[in-house]
Amino acid sequence: MLHIGCHLSIAKGWARMAEEALGIAADTFQFFSRNPRGSKQKAPNEADLEALAALLRDKHFFPPLAHAPYTMNACSAKPELRDVARDMMRDDLAMLNRFLPDARYVFHPGSHTGQGVDKGIQLVISMLNQVLQRDQDVTVLLETMAGQGSEVGASFAELGAILSGVHVPERLGVCLDTCHVYAAGYDIVTDLEGVLRDFDQKIGLDRLHAVHLNDSMQGLGSHKDRHAVIGGGMIGWSAFVELINHPALRHLPFYLETPNELPGYGEEIGRLRAAYRE
Ligand code: FE
Ligand code: FE
Ligand code: ZN
């Protein structure tokens, strides 16, 4: 069975997201753990969160994926920004562990802002070692990045280095974003096999827990992070059909972050479900 969903807004409440997902034949979804551009966490409405947890259970959802805010930068050159990032992740994980313990939590490793990639990697490891707890339920995922500016995590080697530096590696994995890896220079169109082999060597395919399914407006190796609708960009429809059916990927949850409203997501999900070989 294909596990697929899209990014949904929590603006109308927690349980509402599950209802929206059901309405477009999604069996999972992604949401921002808090306002994506700010850092303020809306006080979680407990009754609403419990209603969401009940819906996820009763309707047999695949566990949802929470996305950290884009402002979180674990490897900023500014120590006060690194502290903000650490506290945000700590609060988000506490909330998820309490209400949605099966959820996964994805974050962007961040931008080293001129300190160099190696320093950036060390700072991300240091934050994770302060935040990750051996007994936490939620799995934290590093997202593969396009490599815009001084972004850390555009290569599998960098993500592998972060994974091997943390004390609790069993609580940490990777979320592969198809637009980002393509923009970073990984040719998933003509050499998906080779890209997955490289991922397996540098990270380990067993560490891959989720896929962000996005086409790319920009070309291979462009290092530009511009999402397109599935089949409407440089990656193209047929590459996505191979991707969702690949033996190493087909069991994973796929999340659309394409430029769409709910009906557009519903259409994409319908087409992808029809292309999935049961
Ligand atoms: Fe992301
Ligand atoms: Fe993404
Ligand atoms: Zn992106």
PDB file of C-alpha atoms and ligand atoms in Angstrom:
ATOM      1  CA  MET A   1       0.000   0.000   0.000  1.00  0.00           C
ATOM      2  CA  LEU A   2       1.215   3.474  -0.914  1.00  0.00           C
ATOM      3  CA  HIS A   3       1.519   5.768   2.107  1.00  0.00           C
ATOM      4  CA  ILE A   4       1.078   9.276   0.838  1.00  0.00           C
ATOM      5  CA  GLY A   5       0.008  12.693   2.043  1.00  0.00           C
ATOM      6  CA  CYS A   6       0.847  16.346   1.683  1.00  0.00           C
ATOM      7  CA  HIS A   7       1.778  19.349   3.729  1.00  0.00           C
ATOM      8  CA  LEU A   8      -1.276  20.728   5.570  1.00  0.00           C
ATOM      9  CA  SER A   9      -1.843  23.877   7.606  1.00  0.00           C
ATOM     10  CA  ILE A  10      -2.519  23.653  11.346  1.00  0.00           C
ATOM     11  CA  ALA A  11      -4.218  27.065  11.203  1.00  0.00           C
ATOM     12  CA  LYS A  12      -7.673  25.487  11.560  1.00  0.00           C
ATOM     13  CA  GLY A  13      -6.667  23.056  14.279  1.00  0.00           C
ATOM     14  CA  TRP A  14      -5.031  19.687  14.791  1.00  0.00           C
ATOM     15  CA  ALA A  15      -7.909  17.257  14.209  1.00  0.00           C
ATOM     16  CA  ARG A  16      -8.972  19.272  11.163  1.00  0.00           C
ATOM     17  CA  MET A  17      -5.773  18.217   9.382  1.00  0.00           C
ATOM     18  CA  ALA A  18      -6.722  14.538   9.638  1.00  0.00           C
ATOM     19  CA  GLU A  19     -10.180  15.354   8.239  1.00  0.00           C
ATOM     20  CA  GLU A  20      -8.640  17.260   5.328  1.00  0.00           C
ATOM     21  CA  ALA A  21      -6.268  14.343   4.657  1.00  0.00           C
ATOM     22  CA  LEU A  22      -9.166  11.867   4.630  1.00  0.00           C
ATOM     23  CA  GLY A  23     -10.970  14.092   2.131  1.00  0.00           C
ATOM     24  CA  ILE A  24      -8.177  13.732  -0.442  1.00  0.00           C
ATOM     25  CA  ALA A  25      -7.429  10.005   0.091  1.00  0.00           C
ATOM     26  CA  ALA A  26      -4.200  10.723   1.961  1.00  0.00           C
ATOM     27  CA  ASP A  27      -3.252   8.320   4.757  1.00  0.00           C
ATOM     28  CA  THR A  28      -0.607  10.576   6.309  1.00  0.00           C
ATOM     29  CA  PHE A  29       0.318  14.281   6.250  1.00  0.00           C
ATOM     30  CA  GLN A  30       2.972  16.792   7.222  1.00  0.00           C
ATOM     31  CA  PHE A  31       2.471  19.962   9.253  1.00  0.00           C
ATOM     32  CA  PHE A  32       4.607  22.735  10.724  1.00  0.00           C
ATOM     33  CA  SER A  33       5.220  22.175  14.422  1.00  0.00           C
ATOM     34  CA  ARG A  34       4.701  25.927  14.855  1.00  0.00           C
ATOM     35  CA  ASN A  35       4.506  29.104  12.762  1.00  0.00           C
ATOM     36  CA  PRO A  36       7.092  28.349  10.033  1.00  0.00           C
ATOM     37  CA  ARG A  37       8.551  31.844   9.845  1.00  0.00           C
ATOM     38  CA  GLY A  38       8.316  32.829  13.485  1.00  0.00           C
ATOM     39  CA  SER A  39       9.467  31.006  16.561  1.00  0.00           C
ATOM     40  CA  LYS A  40       6.401  31.336  18.788  1.00  0.00           C
ATOM     41  CA  GLN A  41       4.667  28.071  19.539  1.00  0.00           C
ATOM     42  CA  LYS A  42       0.900  28.252  19.693  1.00  0.00           C
ATOM     43  CA  ALA A  43      -0.125  26.812  23.061  1.00  0.00           C
ATOM     44  CA  PRO A  44      -1.193  23.322  22.030  1.00  0.00           C
ATOM     45  CA  ASN A  45      -4.910  22.759  22.490  1.00  0.00           C
ATOM     46  CA  GLU A  46      -4.959  19.462  24.366  1.00  0.00           C
ATOM     47  CA  ALA A  47      -8.517  18.436  23.509  1.00  0.00           C
ATOM     48  CA  ASP A  48      -7.826  19.084  19.824  1.00  0.00           C
ATOM     49  CA  LEU A  49      -4.560  17.111  19.940  1.00  0.00           C
ATOM     50  CA  GLU A  50      -6.322  14.209  21.611  1.00  0.00           C
ATOM     51  CA  ALA A  51      -9.049  14.337  18.934  1.00  0.00           C
ATOM     52  CA  LEU A  52      -6.322  14.171  16.289  1.00  0.00           C
ATOM     53  CA  ALA A  53      -4.641  11.201  17.992  1.00  0.00           C
ATOM     54  CA  ALA A  54      -8.009   9.371  18.065  1.00  0.00           C
ATOM     55  CA  LEU A  55      -8.640  10.021  14.349  1.00  0.00           C
ATOM     56  CA  LEU A  56      -5.134   8.846  13.415  1.00  0.00           C
ATOM     57  CA  ARG A  57      -5.785   5.603  15.276  1.00  0.00           C
ATOM     58  CA  ASP A  58      -9.374   4.965  14.151  1.00  0.00           C
ATOM     59  CA  LYS A  59      -8.766   5.781  10.479  1.00  0.00           C
ATOM     60  CA  HIS A  60      -5.497   3.783  10.319  1.00  0.00           C
ATOM     61  CA  PHE A  61      -3.241   6.671   9.366  1.00  0.00           C
ATOM     62  CA  PHE A  62       0.449   6.224   8.817  1.00  0.00           C
ATOM     63  CA  PRO A  63       2.077   8.392  11.562  1.00  0.00           C
ATOM     64  CA  PRO A  64       2.319  12.052  10.491  1.00  0.00           C
ATOM     65  CA  LEU A  65       5.472  14.086   9.993  1.00  0.00           C
ATOM     66  CA  ALA A  66       6.030  17.332  11.888  1.00  0.00           C
ATOM     67  CA  HIS A  67       8.280  19.898  10.191  1.00  0.00           C
ATOM     68  CA  ALA A  68      10.421  22.276  12.232  1.00  0.00           C
ATOM     69  CA  PRO A  69      10.259  25.993  11.363  1.00  0.00           C
ATOM     70  CA  TYR A  70      12.573  27.251   8.604  1.00  0.00           C
ATOM     71  CA  THR A  71      14.000  29.804  11.025  1.00  0.00           C
ATOM     72  CA  MET A  72      15.589  27.064  13.129  1.00  0.00           C
ATOM     73  CA  ASN A  73      19.344  27.201  12.514  1.00  0.00           C
ATOM     74  CA  ALA A  74      21.347  24.774  14.626  1.00  0.00           C
ATOM     75  CA  CYS A  75      24.637  25.871  13.070  1.00  0.00           C
ATOM     76  CA  SER A  76      24.333  29.649  12.970  1.00  0.00           C
ATOM     77  CA  ALA A  77      27.497  31.619  13.744  1.00  0.00           C
ATOM     78  CA  LYS A  78      25.448  33.422  16.411  1.00  0.00           C
ATOM     79  CA  PRO A  79      25.297  31.485  19.686  1.00  0.00           C
ATOM     80  CA  GLU A  80      21.969  33.068  20.680  1.00  0.00           C
ATOM     81  CA  LEU A  81      20.353  31.739  17.466  1.00  0.00           C
ATOM     82  CA  ARG A  82      21.750  28.280  18.165  1.00  0.00           C
ATOM     83  CA  ASP A  83      20.197  28.418  21.638  1.00  0.00           C
ATOM     84  CA  VAL A  84      16.830  29.396  20.128  1.00  0.00           C
ATOM     85  CA  ALA A  85      17.076  26.435  17.729  1.00  0.00           C
ATOM     86  CA  ARG A  86      17.897  24.010  20.542  1.00  0.00           C
ATOM     87  CA  ASP A  87      15.038  25.250  22.753  1.00  0.00           C
ATOM     88  CA  MET A  88      12.558  25.107  19.843  1.00  0.00           C
ATOM     89  CA  MET A  89      13.449  21.521  19.039  1.00  0.00           C
ATOM     90  CA  ARG A  90      13.328  20.535  22.707  1.00  0.00           C
ATOM     91  CA  ASP A  91       9.816  22.051  23.117  1.00  0.00           C
ATOM     92  CA  ASP A  92       8.542  20.553  19.851  1.00  0.00           C
ATOM     93  CA  LEU A  93       9.792  17.075  20.761  1.00  0.00           C
ATOM     94  CA  ALA A  94       8.268  17.301  24.242  1.00  0.00           C
ATOM     95  CA  MET A  95       4.890  18.198  22.700  1.00  0.00           C
ATOM     96  CA  LEU A  96       5.084  15.390  20.127  1.00  0.00           C
ATOM     97  CA  ASN A  97       6.301  12.787  22.623  1.00  0.00           C
ATOM     98  CA  ARG A  98       3.318  13.600  24.776  1.00  0.00           C
ATOM     99  CA  PHE A  99       0.536  13.732  22.160  1.00  0.00           C
ATOM    100  CA  LEU A 100       1.834  12.072  18.976  1.00  0.00           C
ATOM    101  CA  PRO A 101       4.591   9.677  20.036  1.00  0.00           C
ATOM    102  CA  ASP A 102       4.524   7.815  16.684  1.00  0.00           C
ATOM    103  CA  ALA A 103       5.227  11.008  14.740  1.00  0.00           C
ATOM    104  CA  ARG A 104       8.515  11.813  13.115  1.00  0.00           C
ATOM    105  CA  TYR A 105      10.069  15.295  13.233  1.00  0.00           C
ATOM    106  CA  VAL A 106      12.018  16.653  10.266  1.00  0.00           C
ATOM    107  CA  PHE A 107      14.348  19.662  10.345  1.00  0.00           C
ATOM    108  CA  HIS A 108      16.792  21.434   8.042  1.00  0.00           C
ATOM    109  CA  PRO A 109      20.349  21.010   9.372  1.00  0.00           C
ATOM    110  CA  GLY A 110      20.801  24.751   8.822  1.00  0.00           C
ATOM    111  CA  SER A 111      23.266  27.185   7.282  1.00  0.00           C
ATOM    112  CA  HIS A 112      26.807  27.539   8.600  1.00  0.00           C
ATOM    113  CA  THR A 113      26.769  31.269   7.686  1.00  0.00           C
ATOM    114  CA  GLY A 114      30.425  31.403   6.693  1.00  0.00           C
ATOM    115  CA  GLN A 115      31.957  29.145   9.340  1.00  0.00           C
ATOM    116  CA  GLY A 116      32.543  26.305   6.887  1.00  0.00           C
ATOM    117  CA  VAL A 117      30.798  22.963   6.428  1.00  0.00           C
ATOM    118  CA  ASP A 118      32.868  21.074   9.008  1.00  0.00           C
ATOM    119  CA  LYS A 119      32.098  23.589  11.739  1.00  0.00           C
ATOM    120  CA  GLY A 120      28.441  23.523  10.699  1.00  0.00           C
ATOM    121  CA  ILE A 121      28.329  19.733  11.008  1.00  0.00           C
ATOM    122  CA  GLN A 122      29.921  19.903  14.474  1.00  0.00           C
ATOM    123  CA  LEU A 123      27.356  22.457  15.657  1.00  0.00           C
ATOM    124  CA  VAL A 124      24.414  20.361  14.401  1.00  0.00           C
ATOM    125  CA  ILE A 125      25.847  17.301  16.178  1.00  0.00           C
ATOM    126  CA  SER A 126      26.305  19.329  19.345  1.00  0.00           C
ATOM    127  CA  MET A 127      22.679  20.509  19.334  1.00  0.00           C
ATOM    128  CA  LEU A 128      21.333  17.014  18.671  1.00  0.00           C
ATOM    129  CA  ASN A 129      23.426  15.632  21.509  1.00  0.00           C
ATOM    130  CA  GLN A 130      21.851  18.180  23.850  1.00  0.00           C
ATOM    131  CA  VAL A 131      18.315  17.464  22.710  1.00  0.00           C
ATOM    132  CA  LEU A 132      17.977  13.781  21.760  1.00  0.00           C
ATOM    133  CA  GLN A 133      16.992  11.457  24.581  1.00  0.00           C
ATOM    134  CA  ARG A 134      17.523   7.714  24.469  1.00  0.00           C
ATOM    135  CA  ASP A 135      13.992   7.082  25.775  1.00  0.00           C
ATOM    136  CA  GLN A 136      12.117   9.514  23.489  1.00  0.00           C
ATOM    137  CA  ASP A 137       9.540   8.003  21.114  1.00  0.00           C
ATOM    138  CA  VAL A 138       9.728  10.511  18.276  1.00  0.00           C
ATOM    139  CA  THR A 139      12.316   9.903  15.550  1.00  0.00           C
ATOM    140  CA  VAL A 140      14.092  13.054  14.343  1.00  0.00           C
ATOM    141  CA  LEU A 141      14.932  13.300  10.635  1.00  0.00           C
ATOM    142  CA  LEU A 142      17.583  15.385   8.886  1.00  0.00           C
ATOM    143  CA  GLU A 143      16.330  16.719   5.547  1.00  0.00           C
ATOM    144  CA  THR A 144      18.499  16.489   2.430  1.00  0.00           C
ATOM    145  CA  MET A 145      19.111  20.063   1.255  1.00  0.00           C
ATOM    146  CA  ALA A 146      19.518  21.736  -2.153  1.00  0.00           C
ATOM    147  CA  GLY A 147      22.729  23.507  -1.122  1.00  0.00           C
ATOM    148  CA  GLN A 148      21.552  27.105  -1.401  1.00  0.00           C
ATOM    149  CA  GLY A 149      23.953  29.598   0.159  1.00  0.00           C
ATOM    150  CA  SER A 150      25.781  27.974   3.073  1.00  0.00           C
ATOM    151  CA  GLU A 151      23.276  25.169   3.690  1.00  0.00           C
ATOM    152  CA  VAL A 152      24.640  22.090   5.406  1.00  0.00           C
ATOM    153  CA  GLY A 153      23.281  18.684   4.337  1.00  0.00           C
ATOM    154  CA  ALA A 154      23.278  18.960   0.535  1.00  0.00           C
ATOM    155  CA  SER A 155      25.532  15.898   0.287  1.00  0.00           C
ATOM    156  CA  PHE A 156      24.941  12.415   1.635  1.00  0.00           C
ATOM    157  CA  ALA A 157      28.456  12.495   3.137  1.00  0.00           C
ATOM    158  CA  GLU A 158      27.553  15.522   5.288  1.00  0.00           C
ATOM    159  CA  LEU A 159      24.371  13.887   6.560  1.00  0.00           C
ATOM    160  CA  GLY A 160      26.299  10.671   7.217  1.00  0.00           C
ATOM    161  CA  ALA A 161      28.836  12.649   9.259  1.00  0.00           C
ATOM    162  CA  ILE A 162      26.054  14.109  11.426  1.00  0.00           C
ATOM    163  CA  LEU A 163      24.492  10.681  11.954  1.00  0.00           C
ATOM    164  CA  SER A 164      27.776   9.143  13.009  1.00  0.00           C
ATOM    165  CA  GLY A 165      28.481  11.984  15.472  1.00  0.00           C
ATOM    166  CA  VAL A 166      25.361  11.705  17.630  1.00  0.00           C
ATOM    167  CA  HIS A 167      25.184   9.684  20.836  1.00  0.00           C
ATOM    168  CA  VAL A 168      21.659   8.384  20.161  1.00  0.00           C
ATOM    169  CA  PRO A 169      21.756   7.450  16.452  1.00  0.00           C
ATOM    170  CA  GLU A 170      18.713   5.168  16.796  1.00  0.00           C
ATOM    171  CA  ARG A 171      16.517   8.256  17.330  1.00  0.00           C
ATOM    172  CA  LEU A 172      17.873   9.983  14.188  1.00  0.00           C
ATOM    173  CA  GLY A 173      17.250   9.340  10.482  1.00  0.00           C
ATOM    174  CA  VAL A 174      16.913  11.108   7.145  1.00  0.00           C
ATOM    175  CA  CYS A 175      14.074  12.507   5.024  1.00  0.00           C
ATOM    176  CA  LEU A 176      14.960  12.620   1.318  1.00  0.00           C
ATOM    177  CA  ASP A 177      13.507  15.589  -0.595  1.00  0.00           C
ATOM    178  CA  THR A 178      13.421  14.743  -4.320  1.00  0.00           C
ATOM    179  CA  CYS A 179      13.581  18.405  -5.424  1.00  0.00           C
ATOM    180  CA  HIS A 180      16.462  19.144  -3.071  1.00  0.00           C
ATOM    181  CA  VAL A 181      18.615  16.123  -3.999  1.00  0.00           C
ATOM    182  CA  TYR A 182      18.084  16.808  -7.706  1.00  0.00           C
ATOM    183  CA  ALA A 183      19.061  20.466  -7.269  1.00  0.00           C
ATOM    184  CA  ALA A 184      22.031  19.317  -5.198  1.00  0.00           C
ATOM    185  CA  GLY A 185      23.274  17.281  -8.182  1.00  0.00           C
ATOM    186  CA  TYR A 186      21.938  13.747  -7.538  1.00  0.00           C
ATOM    187  CA  ASP A 187      20.492  12.483 -10.811  1.00  0.00           C
ATOM    188  CA  ILE A 188      17.390  10.596  -9.711  1.00  0.00           C
ATOM    189  CA  VAL A 189      16.025  10.845 -13.273  1.00  0.00           C
ATOM    190  CA  THR A 190      18.607   8.834 -15.213  1.00  0.00           C
ATOM    191  CA  ASP A 191      20.461   7.122 -12.344  1.00  0.00           C
ATOM    192  CA  LEU A 192      18.114   6.476  -9.392  1.00  0.00           C
ATOM    193  CA  GLU A 193      19.937   3.192  -8.762  1.00  0.00           C
ATOM    194  CA  GLY A 194      23.319   4.922  -8.487  1.00  0.00           C
ATOM    195  CA  VAL A 195      21.936   7.661  -6.206  1.00  0.00           C
ATOM    196  CA  LEU A 196      20.397   5.091  -3.850  1.00  0.00           C
ATOM    197  CA  ARG A 197      23.651   3.086  -3.822  1.00  0.00           C
ATOM    198  CA  ASP A 198      25.530   6.244  -2.824  1.00  0.00           C
ATOM    199  CA  PHE A 199      22.907   7.004  -0.146  1.00  0.00           C
ATOM    200  CA  ASP A 200      23.314   3.476   1.189  1.00  0.00           C
ATOM    201  CA  GLN A 201      27.112   3.786   1.371  1.00  0.00           C
ATOM    202  CA  LYS A 202      27.248   7.241   2.989  1.00  0.00           C
ATOM    203  CA  ILE A 203      24.143   7.074   5.214  1.00  0.00           C
ATOM    204  CA  GLY A 204      22.506   3.632   5.025  1.00  0.00           C
ATOM    205  CA  LEU A 205      19.108   3.023   3.423  1.00  0.00           C
ATOM    206  CA  ASP A 206      17.864   1.745   6.793  1.00  0.00           C
ATOM    207  CA  ARG A 207      18.140   5.350   8.043  1.00  0.00           C
ATOM    208  CA  LEU A 208      15.751   6.673   5.401  1.00  0.00           C
ATOM    209  CA  HIS A 209      12.337   7.173   7.047  1.00  0.00           C
ATOM    210  CA  ALA A 210      10.430   9.518   4.729  1.00  0.00           C
ATOM    211  CA  VAL A 211      10.441  11.115   1.276  1.00  0.00           C
ATOM    212  CA  HIS A 212       9.377  14.662   0.338  1.00  0.00           C
ATOM    213  CA  LEU A 213       7.925  14.254  -3.147  1.00  0.00           C
ATOM    214  CA  ASN A 214       8.458  17.446  -5.167  1.00  0.00           C
ATOM    215  CA  ASP A 215       9.326  18.163  -8.766  1.00  0.00           C
ATOM    216  CA  SER A 216      11.985  20.821  -9.354  1.00  0.00           C
ATOM    217  CA  MET A 217      11.655  24.041 -11.359  1.00  0.00           C
ATOM    218  CA  GLN A 218      15.455  24.244 -11.593  1.00  0.00           C
ATOM    219  CA  GLY A 219      17.909  21.838 -13.165  1.00  0.00           C
ATOM    220  CA  LEU A 220      20.237  19.114 -11.898  1.00  0.00           C
ATOM    221  CA  GLY A 221      22.962  20.653  -9.720  1.00  0.00           C
ATOM    222  CA  SER A 222      21.382  24.127  -9.807  1.00  0.00           C
ATOM    223  CA  HIS A 223      21.469  24.352  -5.987  1.00  0.00           C
ATOM    224  CA  LYS A 224      18.168  26.226  -6.207  1.00  0.00           C
ATOM    225  CA  ASP A 225      15.275  25.103  -4.000  1.00  0.00           C
ATOM    226  CA  ARG A 226      12.167  25.701  -6.152  1.00  0.00           C
ATOM    227  CA  HIS A 227       9.410  23.123  -5.935  1.00  0.00           C
ATOM    228  CA  ALA A 228       7.162  22.280  -8.898  1.00  0.00           C
ATOM    229  CA  VAL A 229       4.026  20.129  -9.131  1.00  0.00           C
ATOM    230  CA  ILE A 230       4.684  16.441  -9.838  1.00  0.00           C
ATOM    231  CA  GLY A 231       5.413  16.079 -13.560  1.00  0.00           C
ATOM    232  CA  GLY A 232       5.552  19.857 -14.048  1.00  0.00           C
ATOM    233  CA  GLY A 233       9.276  20.329 -13.499  1.00  0.00           C
ATOM    234  CA  MET A 234      12.705  19.043 -14.537  1.00  0.00           C
ATOM    235  CA  ILE A 235      12.337  15.669 -12.785  1.00  0.00           C
ATOM    236  CA  GLY A 236       9.217  14.655 -14.697  1.00  0.00           C
ATOM    237  CA  TRP A 237       6.336  12.252 -14.172  1.00  0.00           C
ATOM    238  CA  SER A 238       7.991   8.971 -15.201  1.00  0.00           C
ATOM    239  CA  ALA A 239      10.864   9.435 -12.711  1.00  0.00           C
ATOM    240  CA  PHE A 240       8.273   9.736  -9.926  1.00  0.00           C
ATOM    241  CA  VAL A 241       6.536   6.536 -11.026  1.00  0.00           C
ATOM    242  CA  GLU A 242       9.872   4.673 -10.757  1.00  0.00           C
ATOM    243  CA  LEU A 243      10.633   6.349  -7.435  1.00  0.00           C
ATOM    244  CA  ILE A 244       7.423   5.448  -5.591  1.00  0.00           C
ATOM    245  CA  ASN A 245       7.644   1.866  -6.910  1.00  0.00           C
ATOM    246  CA  HIS A 246      11.339   1.310  -6.208  1.00  0.00           C
ATOM    247  CA  PRO A 247      11.901  -1.703  -3.915  1.00  0.00           C
ATOM    248  CA  ALA A 248      14.078   0.380  -1.567  1.00  0.00           C
ATOM    249  CA  LEU A 249      11.516   3.198  -1.306  1.00  0.00           C
ATOM    250  CA  ARG A 250       7.996   1.842  -1.896  1.00  0.00           C
ATOM    251  CA  HIS A 251       7.300   1.111   1.797  1.00  0.00           C
ATOM    252  CA  LEU A 252       8.195   4.674   2.898  1.00  0.00           C
ATOM    253  CA  PRO A 253       5.713   7.505   3.489  1.00  0.00           C
ATOM    254  CA  PHE A 254       5.706  10.150   0.704  1.00  0.00           C
ATOM    255  CA  TYR A 255       4.815  13.790   1.405  1.00  0.00           C
ATOM    256  CA  LEU A 256       3.930  16.313  -1.296  1.00  0.00           C
ATOM    257  CA  GLU A 257       5.193  19.869  -0.772  1.00  0.00           C
ATOM    258  CA  THR A 258       4.230  20.996  -4.249  1.00  0.00           C
ATOM    259  CA  PRO A 259       2.778  24.455  -5.025  1.00  0.00           C
ATOM    260  CA  ASN A 260      -0.863  23.380  -4.566  1.00  0.00           C
ATOM    261  CA  GLU A 261      -4.038  23.918  -2.592  1.00  0.00           C
ATOM    262  CA  LEU A 262      -5.997  20.972  -1.191  1.00  0.00           C
ATOM    263  CA  PRO A 263      -7.813  20.006  -4.446  1.00  0.00           C
ATOM    264  CA  GLY A 264      -4.530  20.032  -6.380  1.00  0.00           C
ATOM    265  CA  TYR A 265      -2.932  17.784  -3.757  1.00  0.00           C
ATOM    266  CA  GLY A 266      -5.930  15.466  -4.033  1.00  0.00           C
ATOM    267  CA  GLU A 267      -5.399  15.173  -7.787  1.00  0.00           C
ATOM    268  CA  GLU A 268      -1.684  14.425  -7.390  1.00  0.00           C
ATOM    269  CA  ILE A 269      -2.399  11.799  -4.749  1.00  0.00           C
ATOM    270  CA  GLY A 270      -4.974  10.164  -7.027  1.00  0.00           C
ATOM    271  CA  ARG A 271      -2.551   9.990  -9.959  1.00  0.00           C
ATOM    272  CA  LEU A 272       0.269   8.630  -7.802  1.00  0.00           C
ATOM    273  CA  ARG A 273      -1.977   5.999  -6.202  1.00  0.00           C
ATOM    274  CA  ALA A 274      -3.043   4.884  -9.705  1.00  0.00           C
ATOM    275  CA  ALA A 275       0.639   4.591 -10.715  1.00  0.00           C
ATOM    276  CA  TYR A 276       1.596   2.494  -7.682  1.00  0.00           C
ATOM    277  CA  ARG A 277       2.062  -1.202  -8.502  1.00  0.00           C
ATOM    278  CA  GLU A 278       0.290  -3.151  -5.761  1.00  0.00           C
TER     279      GLU A 278
HETATM  280 FE    FE B   1      11.859  20.984   4.501  1.00  0.00          FE
HETATM  281 FE    FE B   2      11.178  19.242   1.800  1.00  0.00          FE
HETATM  282 ZN    ZN B   3      12.425  22.798  -0.625  1.00  0.00          ZN
END
